[in-house]
Amino acid sequence: MTNDIDEAIDWQGRDVACARCPHVALRGAGKCQLQYACVQDRYARRIDRFFLWNKQLADQYLSDPYFEVRAVAAKYANVFRLTSLLDDADATVRWSAAARLPARQLRILRNDPDREVRIRVARRLAASDLLLMLHDPDYYVRQVIAERIPIAMLPLLMRDGDPEVRRVVASRIGSEWLMPLVTDEDPRVRLEAVRRLPDVQLPWLIADPDWRVRYEIAGRIDSAHLSELVNDDDALVRERVRQRLDGNDVNDDLRSGG
């Protein structure tokens, strides 16, 4: 077995010495290997291999002074022992514990100071438990929540301060809520909403200031309204209109049953 790091150093910068390791007997049994699978090494990958080979030892290392050891041990330890890591000083450790904690304990981390921990919590909690995270200060946490909460709850995020959150809302929200989103200040949100609108409602939006929205409309609007886009400011929109007027549009063929 080889490794691209040709050294064995512990987290304090000292050479790893098997003779000083409490698990030296494991070496003869093939359960650890210097520079490859070692709990004394500072490299997380080697620590991970050690616990992969010796899962029964993980519980003993949940209070190890080195955060990487605690974080990796959390992957393999008895899940009922992980509550001791809820207030660990290192976010990496809490993040690792959050991957396995039962929902009851996981809820405690909804207000964790680290965004990566809260993102993991938002991805794992039951959708019904996410209501209290709707106003999380981090936009990506709210984006994950918008992807997971029940559709009926999405109107609560329609006016979110971040356009990417609102874009996710527009992609999932009930159709009866789409019209307010087609007037959103951000074109990405409007485009997402327009993509879900029935074709019959598109003429009302033909003057949208963003070319991407008009391009979407040009590809779907009833042909009777195409003349309003013939002289569009954007070349791609004009080309889309020309294709449809010339009868070269595949979508038109599909709509007509051709």
Short mmCIF file of C-alpha atoms in Angstrom, two decimals:
data_model
loop_
_atom_site.label_atom_id
_atom_site.label_comp_id
_atom_site.label_asym_id
_atom_site.label_seq_id
_atom_site.Cartn_x
_atom_site.Cartn_y
_atom_site.Cartn_z
CA MET A 1 0.00 0.00 0.00
CA THR A 2 1.30 3.45 -0.89
CA ASN A 3 0.51 6.99 0.10
CA ASP A 4 1.42 10.29 -1.54
CA ILE A 5 2.53 11.83 1.79
CA ASP A 6 5.90 10.40 2.73
CA GLU A 7 5.86 11.25 6.42
CA ALA A 8 4.22 10.16 9.65
CA ILE A 9 3.70 13.21 11.89
CA ASP A 10 1.24 13.61 14.75
CA TRP A 11 -0.97 16.67 15.32
CA GLN A 12 1.72 18.31 17.47
CA GLY A 13 4.38 17.95 14.78
CA ARG A 14 6.23 15.01 16.30
CA ASP A 15 7.24 11.85 14.47
CA VAL A 16 4.72 9.07 15.00
CA ALA A 17 6.30 6.28 17.06
CA CYS A 18 4.50 2.95 17.04
CA ALA A 19 6.27 1.92 20.23
CA ARG A 20 4.48 4.69 22.14
CA CYS A 21 1.05 3.82 20.73
CA PRO A 22 -1.43 2.03 23.05
CA HIS A 23 -2.56 0.01 20.03
CA VAL A 24 0.85 -1.26 18.98
CA ALA A 25 -0.46 -4.84 19.08
CA LEU A 26 -2.81 -4.04 16.21
CA ARG A 27 0.13 -3.63 13.88
CA GLY A 28 1.00 -7.30 13.97
CA ALA A 29 -2.63 -8.18 13.33
CA GLY A 30 -2.76 -5.97 10.24
CA LYS A 31 -5.20 -3.56 11.88
CA CYS A 32 -3.02 -0.47 11.49
CA GLN A 33 -0.14 0.62 9.30
CA LEU A 34 2.31 3.49 9.55
CA GLN A 35 1.68 6.20 6.93
CA TYR A 36 -1.58 4.53 5.89
CA ALA A 37 -3.93 3.69 8.77
CA CYS A 38 -2.96 5.32 12.04
CA VAL A 39 -4.88 7.09 14.80
CA GLN A 40 -1.75 8.94 15.90
CA ASP A 41 -1.20 10.53 12.46
CA ARG A 42 -2.32 14.09 11.80
CA TYR A 43 -3.82 13.30 8.40
CA ALA A 44 -7.58 12.70 8.48
CA ARG A 45 -7.49 10.07 5.74
CA ARG A 46 -5.12 7.88 7.72
CA ILE A 47 -7.16 8.37 10.89
CA ASP A 48 -10.28 7.38 8.97
CA ARG A 49 -8.68 4.16 7.73
CA PHE A 50 -7.69 3.30 11.29
CA PHE A 51 -11.27 3.58 12.54
CA LEU A 52 -12.60 1.82 9.47
CA TRP A 53 -10.45 -1.15 10.47
CA ASN A 54 -11.09 -0.72 14.20
CA LYS A 55 -14.61 0.62 14.65
CA GLN A 56 -14.81 -0.75 18.19
CA LEU A 57 -12.21 1.81 19.32
CA ALA A 58 -14.03 4.91 18.07
CA ASP A 59 -15.91 5.58 21.34
CA GLN A 60 -12.60 5.95 23.16
CA TYR A 61 -11.56 8.89 20.99
CA LEU A 62 -14.57 11.20 21.16
CA SER A 63 -12.71 13.40 23.64
CA ASP A 64 -9.29 13.20 21.98
CA PRO A 65 -7.40 16.53 22.06
CA TYR A 66 -7.01 16.53 18.26
CA PHE A 67 -10.17 17.71 16.50
CA GLU A 68 -9.59 15.54 13.40
CA VAL A 69 -9.56 12.42 15.56
CA ARG A 70 -12.81 13.44 17.29
CA ALA A 71 -14.42 14.29 13.94
CA VAL A 72 -13.46 10.98 12.33
CA ALA A 73 -14.30 8.94 15.41
CA ALA A 74 -17.81 10.45 15.28
CA LYS A 75 -18.35 8.60 11.98
CA TYR A 76 -17.87 5.22 13.64
CA ALA A 77 -18.74 5.66 17.32
CA ASN A 78 -21.92 4.47 19.01
CA VAL A 79 -24.55 7.01 17.97
CA PHE A 80 -25.76 7.34 21.57
CA ARG A 81 -22.33 8.66 22.53
CA LEU A 82 -22.44 11.52 20.05
CA THR A 83 -24.42 13.88 22.29
CA SER A 84 -21.14 14.73 24.00
CA LEU A 85 -20.08 16.44 20.76
CA LEU A 86 -23.05 18.82 20.48
CA ASP A 87 -21.07 21.62 22.10
CA ASP A 88 -17.63 20.60 20.86
CA ALA A 89 -15.36 23.59 20.38
CA ASP A 90 -14.60 22.63 16.77
CA ALA A 91 -17.20 23.03 14.02
CA THR A 92 -15.75 20.11 12.05
CA VAL A 93 -16.52 17.80 14.95
CA ARG A 94 -20.08 19.10 15.33
CA TRP A 95 -20.55 18.80 11.56
CA SER A 96 -19.42 15.17 11.67
CA ALA A 97 -21.73 14.40 14.58
CA ALA A 98 -24.65 16.08 12.80
CA ALA A 99 -24.42 13.47 10.05
CA ARG A 100 -25.54 10.74 12.46
CA LEU A 101 -27.35 12.31 15.40
CA PRO A 102 -31.01 11.34 15.87
CA ALA A 103 -33.51 14.11 15.11
CA ARG A 104 -34.13 14.92 18.77
CA GLN A 105 -30.48 15.85 19.32
CA LEU A 106 -30.05 17.27 15.83
CA ARG A 107 -32.62 19.98 16.56
CA ILE A 108 -30.23 21.42 19.14
CA LEU A 109 -27.83 22.33 16.31
CA ARG A 110 -30.36 24.42 14.38
CA ASN A 111 -28.74 27.54 15.85
CA ASP A 112 -25.15 26.35 15.61
CA PRO A 113 -22.75 29.28 15.00
CA ASP A 114 -21.19 27.54 11.98
CA ARG A 115 -23.07 27.68 8.67
CA GLU A 116 -21.74 24.30 7.46
CA VAL A 117 -23.19 22.63 10.54
CA ARG A 118 -26.56 24.33 10.01
CA ILE A 119 -26.53 23.32 6.33
CA ARG A 120 -26.08 19.69 7.32
CA VAL A 121 -28.83 20.03 9.92
CA ALA A 122 -31.17 21.57 7.33
CA ARG A 123 -30.51 18.66 4.99
CA ARG A 124 -31.18 16.01 7.60
CA LEU A 125 -34.03 17.28 9.75
CA ALA A 126 -37.56 16.31 8.88
CA ALA A 127 -39.15 18.99 6.73
CA SER A 128 -41.66 19.71 9.50
CA ASP A 129 -38.78 20.64 11.82
CA LEU A 130 -37.39 23.34 9.52
CA LEU A 131 -39.90 26.08 10.29
CA LEU A 132 -37.67 27.56 12.99
CA MET A 133 -34.82 27.86 10.48
CA LEU A 134 -36.71 29.91 7.87
CA HIS A 135 -34.93 33.09 8.95
CA ASP A 136 -31.44 31.65 9.23
CA PRO A 137 -28.85 34.40 8.60
CA ASP A 138 -27.11 32.39 5.88
CA TYR A 139 -28.69 32.39 2.42
CA TYR A 140 -27.53 28.86 1.56
CA VAL A 141 -29.11 27.41 4.68
CA ARG A 142 -32.39 29.04 3.63
CA GLN A 143 -31.92 27.73 0.09
CA VAL A 144 -31.65 24.17 1.40
CA ILE A 145 -34.75 24.78 3.49
CA ALA A 146 -36.63 26.10 0.43
CA GLU A 147 -35.75 22.88 -1.38
CA ARG A 148 -37.12 20.70 1.41
CA ILE A 149 -40.05 22.29 3.22
CA PRO A 150 -43.62 21.34 2.25
CA ILE A 151 -44.94 23.31 -0.73
CA ALA A 152 -47.64 24.83 1.46
CA MET A 153 -44.92 26.57 3.52
CA LEU A 154 -43.08 28.13 0.56
CA PRO A 155 -45.08 31.40 0.54
CA LEU A 156 -43.23 32.21 3.77
CA LEU A 157 -40.03 32.52 1.71
CA MET A 158 -41.41 34.39 -1.31
CA ARG A 159 -39.94 37.66 -0.08
CA ASP A 160 -36.64 36.24 1.09
CA GLY A 161 -33.77 38.70 0.78
CA ASP A 162 -31.69 36.41 -1.43
CA PRO A 163 -32.66 35.86 -5.09
CA GLU A 164 -31.35 32.30 -5.15
CA VAL A 165 -33.70 31.37 -2.33
CA ARG A 166 -36.59 33.00 -4.19
CA ARG A 167 -35.57 31.16 -7.38
CA VAL A 168 -35.92 27.83 -5.55
CA VAL A 169 -39.27 28.98 -4.23
CA ALA A 170 -40.41 29.84 -7.76
CA SER A 171 -39.42 26.37 -8.97
CA ARG A 172 -41.56 24.58 -6.34
CA ILE A 173 -44.34 26.84 -5.11
CA GLY A 174 -47.98 26.15 -5.95
CA SER A 175 -49.03 27.58 -9.32
CA GLU A 176 -51.52 29.94 -7.64
CA TRP A 177 -48.54 31.82 -6.15
CA LEU A 178 -46.51 32.25 -9.34
CA MET A 179 -47.80 35.61 -10.55
CA PRO A 180 -46.16 37.67 -7.76
CA LEU A 181 -42.87 35.97 -8.62
CA VAL A 182 -42.96 36.90 -12.32
CA THR A 183 -42.53 40.51 -11.24
CA ASP A 184 -39.57 39.77 -8.95
CA GLU A 185 -36.67 42.22 -9.22
CA ASP A 186 -34.25 39.42 -10.10
CA PRO A 187 -34.47 37.98 -13.65
CA ARG A 188 -33.46 34.48 -12.50
CA VAL A 189 -36.50 34.36 -10.25
CA ARG A 190 -38.78 35.68 -12.97
CA LEU A 191 -37.43 33.16 -15.46
CA GLU A 192 -38.06 30.27 -13.08
CA ALA A 193 -41.62 31.44 -12.53
CA VAL A 194 -42.27 32.06 -16.24
CA ARG A 195 -41.11 28.54 -17.08
CA ARG A 196 -43.97 27.19 -14.98
CA LEU A 197 -46.69 29.54 -16.15
CA PRO A 198 -49.32 28.31 -18.62
CA ASP A 199 -48.63 29.56 -22.16
CA VAL A 200 -51.85 31.54 -22.14
CA GLN A 201 -50.46 33.89 -19.47
CA LEU A 202 -47.25 34.72 -21.32
CA PRO A 203 -48.50 37.67 -23.43
CA TRP A 204 -48.77 39.77 -20.27
CA LEU A 205 -45.01 39.40 -19.73
CA ILE A 206 -43.75 39.99 -23.24
CA ALA A 207 -42.03 43.25 -22.31
CA ASP A 208 -39.87 41.79 -19.55
CA PRO A 209 -36.56 43.72 -19.38
CA ASP A 210 -34.40 40.57 -19.35
CA TRP A 211 -33.61 38.81 -22.64
CA ARG A 212 -33.61 35.36 -21.01
CA VAL A 213 -37.20 35.77 -19.90
CA ARG A 214 -38.24 37.08 -23.33
CA TYR A 215 -36.41 34.19 -25.00
CA GLU A 216 -38.43 31.72 -22.91
CA ILE A 217 -41.61 33.56 -23.82
CA ALA A 218 -40.67 33.67 -27.52
CA GLY A 219 -40.37 29.91 -27.56
CA ARG A 220 -43.79 29.24 -26.04
CA ILE A 221 -46.12 32.15 -26.67
CA ASP A 222 -49.01 31.69 -29.07
CA SER A 223 -47.86 32.48 -32.61
CA ALA A 224 -50.44 35.24 -32.85
CA HIS A 225 -48.31 37.30 -30.45
CA LEU A 226 -44.92 36.67 -32.06
CA SER A 227 -45.04 39.88 -34.07
CA GLU A 228 -44.55 41.80 -30.82
CA LEU A 229 -41.10 40.25 -30.50
CA VAL A 230 -39.95 40.43 -34.13
CA ASN A 231 -37.90 43.57 -33.46
CA ASP A 232 -36.70 42.59 -30.02
CA ASP A 233 -33.48 44.27 -28.82
CA ASP A 234 -31.78 40.90 -28.38
CA ALA A 235 -30.52 38.94 -31.40
CA LEU A 236 -31.19 35.55 -29.80
CA VAL A 237 -34.80 36.45 -29.09
CA ARG A 238 -35.26 37.71 -32.66
CA GLU A 239 -33.75 34.48 -34.02
CA ARG A 240 -36.07 32.41 -31.86
CA VAL A 241 -39.04 34.32 -33.21
CA ARG A 242 -37.80 33.93 -36.80
CA GLN A 243 -37.47 30.16 -36.38
CA ARG A 244 -41.06 29.90 -35.22
CA LEU A 245 -42.42 32.19 -37.91
CA ASP A 246 -40.56 30.14 -40.54
CA GLY A 247 -42.09 26.97 -39.17
CA ASN A 248 -38.76 25.52 -38.05
CA ASP A 249 -39.57 25.18 -34.37
CA VAL A 250 -39.71 21.66 -32.92
CA ASN A 251 -41.87 22.78 -30.01
CA ASP A 252 -44.49 24.12 -32.38
CA ASP A 253 -44.56 20.72 -34.14
CA LEU A 254 -45.07 18.99 -30.80
CA ARG A 255 -47.85 21.37 -29.83
CA SER A 256 -49.64 20.75 -33.13
CA GLY A 257 -49.21 16.98 -32.83
CA GLY A 258 -46.73 16.80 -35.74
#
